[in-house]
XYZ file of C-alpha atoms in Angstrom:
198
model
C 6.502 -45.542 17.107
C 3.044 -45.982 15.220
C 0.908 -43.222 14.302
C 1.171 -39.695 14.221
C 3.485 -38.055 17.104
C 1.300 -35.343 18.927
C 2.657 -32.121 17.810
C 4.457 -29.839 20.672
C 3.239 -26.521 21.648
C 6.125 -24.749 20.214
C 5.520 -26.504 16.767
C 2.109 -25.387 17.117
C 3.107 -21.980 17.736
C 5.483 -22.004 15.030
C 2.899 -22.934 12.484
C 0.651 -20.347 13.623
C 3.605 -17.863 13.471
C 4.129 -18.730 9.775
C 0.483 -18.494 9.067
C 0.407 -14.961 10.704
C 3.755 -13.966 8.882
C 2.019 -14.932 5.612
C -1.144 -13.015 6.400
C 1.258 -9.744 7.205
C 3.093 -10.292 3.967
C -0.099 -10.760 1.639
C -0.849 -7.031 1.267
C 3.007 -6.469 0.323
C 2.734 -9.261 -2.404
C 1.768 -7.378 -5.672
C -0.098 -9.139 -8.405
C 0.785 -8.226 -12.038
C -1.468 -5.091 -13.310
C -3.126 -7.478 -16.166
C -4.413 -9.967 -13.457
C -5.774 -7.803 -10.574
C -6.065 -4.031 -11.713
C -9.473 -4.242 -13.439
C -11.238 -6.273 -10.603
C -10.007 -3.757 -7.857
C -8.895 -5.896 -5.286
C -7.258 -3.555 -2.497
C -6.192 -5.866 0.152
C -6.814 -8.924 2.351
C -9.293 -7.881 5.106
C -10.073 -10.817 7.205
C -9.430 -14.346 7.521
C -12.113 -16.467 8.899
C -11.242 -19.624 11.181
C -14.494 -21.884 12.097
C -14.152 -23.038 15.641
C -16.529 -24.951 17.843
C -16.640 -22.752 20.838
C -15.922 -18.912 21.133
C -14.629 -18.446 24.280
C -12.280 -21.610 24.103
C -10.892 -20.043 20.919
C -10.581 -16.472 22.282
C -8.690 -17.941 25.196
C -6.407 -19.873 22.860
C -5.609 -17.113 20.437
C -5.319 -14.187 23.043
C -3.552 -15.896 26.044
C -1.515 -18.894 23.918
C -0.958 -17.155 20.970
C -0.616 -13.717 22.194
C -2.920 -11.854 19.876
C -5.549 -9.364 21.096
C -9.213 -8.903 20.773
C -10.167 -6.219 18.790
C -13.846 -6.480 17.917
C -16.579 -8.303 20.031
C -20.231 -7.751 19.202
C -23.312 -9.896 18.110
C -25.218 -9.747 14.920
C -28.860 -10.585 15.013
C -31.507 -10.615 12.357
C -33.362 -7.163 12.199
C -29.950 -5.041 12.532
C -30.587 -1.501 11.338
C -27.896 0.795 10.154
C -27.978 2.741 13.324
C -27.514 -0.335 15.513
C -25.962 -2.770 13.215
C -24.756 -5.234 16.161
C -28.405 -5.323 17.887
C -26.321 -5.630 20.987
C -29.515 -5.478 23.312
C -31.801 -7.706 21.341
C -29.131 -10.435 20.356
C -28.665 -12.167 23.289
C -32.240 -13.590 23.385
C -32.139 -14.213 19.748
C -31.431 -17.772 18.666
C -30.267 -16.771 15.351
C -27.893 -14.110 16.761
C -24.229 -14.472 15.855
C -21.266 -13.363 17.515
C -18.781 -11.143 15.716
C -15.438 -11.827 17.274
C -12.120 -10.534 15.550
C -8.332 -11.004 17.043
C -5.248 -9.443 15.272
C -1.543 -9.232 16.197
C -1.009 -6.441 18.901
C -1.170 -2.951 17.588
C -2.386 -3.863 13.999
C -5.840 -3.181 12.462
C -5.224 -3.935 8.964
C -6.033 -7.494 8.801
C -8.024 -9.450 11.344
C -8.719 -13.148 12.171
C -12.664 -13.748 12.400
C -13.198 -16.566 14.886
C -16.711 -18.049 13.698
C -18.650 -20.627 15.298
C -19.937 -23.610 13.153
C -23.389 -22.203 12.937
C -25.073 -20.991 9.790
C -26.428 -17.512 10.054
C -28.202 -16.651 6.691
C -29.869 -18.896 4.157
C -26.746 -18.798 2.028
C -24.716 -20.242 4.555
C -26.808 -23.536 4.583
C -24.714 -24.239 1.353
C -21.775 -24.850 3.430
C -21.356 -27.587 6.139
C -20.175 -25.496 8.964
C -19.138 -28.378 11.178
C -16.999 -30.295 8.464
C -15.029 -26.826 8.222
C -13.705 -26.908 11.646
C -9.972 -27.372 11.626
C -10.297 -27.662 7.825
C -10.976 -24.349 6.159
C -10.315 -20.601 6.460
C -12.620 -18.114 4.535
C -10.704 -14.946 3.149
C -12.284 -11.520 3.064
C -11.082 -9.549 0.323
C -11.530 -5.508 0.252
C -12.524 -4.420 -3.423
C -12.865 -0.854 -4.813
C -16.450 -1.665 -5.762
C -18.160 -5.068 -4.902
C -20.834 -4.491 -7.739
C -18.263 -3.851 -10.235
C -15.981 -6.802 -9.021
C -19.108 -9.215 -9.508
C -20.036 -8.023 -12.833
C -16.399 -8.399 -14.273
C -15.706 -11.619 -12.468
C -19.019 -13.146 -13.356
C -18.243 -12.368 -17.344
C -14.864 -14.261 -16.312
C -16.771 -17.529 -15.349
C -16.229 -16.916 -11.599
C -19.067 -18.792 -9.761
C -20.935 -16.704 -7.055
C -22.601 -18.332 -3.812
C -24.131 -14.813 -3.245
C -24.487 -11.769 -5.207
C -23.655 -8.547 -3.844
C -25.940 -7.541 -0.774
C -25.806 -4.289 1.203
C -25.275 -5.054 4.619
C -26.555 -2.787 7.425
C -22.898 -2.454 8.738
C -22.074 -0.235 5.722
C -20.469 -2.851 3.474
C -21.677 -4.286 0.119
C -20.684 -7.962 0.035
C -20.534 -10.903 -2.410
C -19.185 -14.303 -2.206
C -17.677 -16.439 -4.971
C -15.894 -19.925 -5.085
C -12.627 -20.855 -6.806
C -12.402 -23.811 -9.295
C -11.808 -26.100 -6.034
C -14.843 -24.997 -4.013
C -13.193 -22.597 -1.798
C -15.394 -19.597 -0.476
C -14.052 -16.224 -0.505
C -15.932 -12.881 0.443
C -15.342 -9.528 -1.422
C -16.703 -6.349 0.184
C -16.544 -2.656 -0.465
C -17.456 0.078 1.716
C -20.422 2.223 1.120
C -19.912 5.855 1.502
C -21.970 7.245 4.673
C -24.956 9.370 3.730
C -23.755 13.185 3.559
C -20.058 12.014 2.941
C -18.136 11.987 -0.510
C -17.079 8.373 -1.602
C -13.713 7.007 -1.015
């Protein structure tokens, strides 16, 4: 038989199960103190998978793979801390972007963001979103302090494609590239007004 054989459903499910098992075990894998302590990486929070269609992807990940939808909203420019998803205004906004997260049933410690191939912010334009479909995932690391991570990692020669930004949904985030051009997001939670820091 010439060419590649088509992957069976069970083979596809097995590959996805291996990916999910790896995600579940990642927080357990400990880096040596000298490699990670001073940068403050706490855990993997999200993995982003770029997809061509939200509903098609949601159907596959929930009905075929058996994950559950844990977050579903819409981001739109002009979001505020009191209404970060701009739900009412987002439907009519052409720049709005859906925030869709699935996870293994009963798990909230790590999620898979299903992201459509569409830039959202000016910094996104440096990434060719359509070319990323099926080829790349984006990891989101939770860190103790995003600005401190940025400062220390920059001194080590890490190339940042987005400097720390305070997002209206309560995190400070930055984006960096590894030596191969893979993009990673780091984020830390900001204390809510009137509360003590974590």
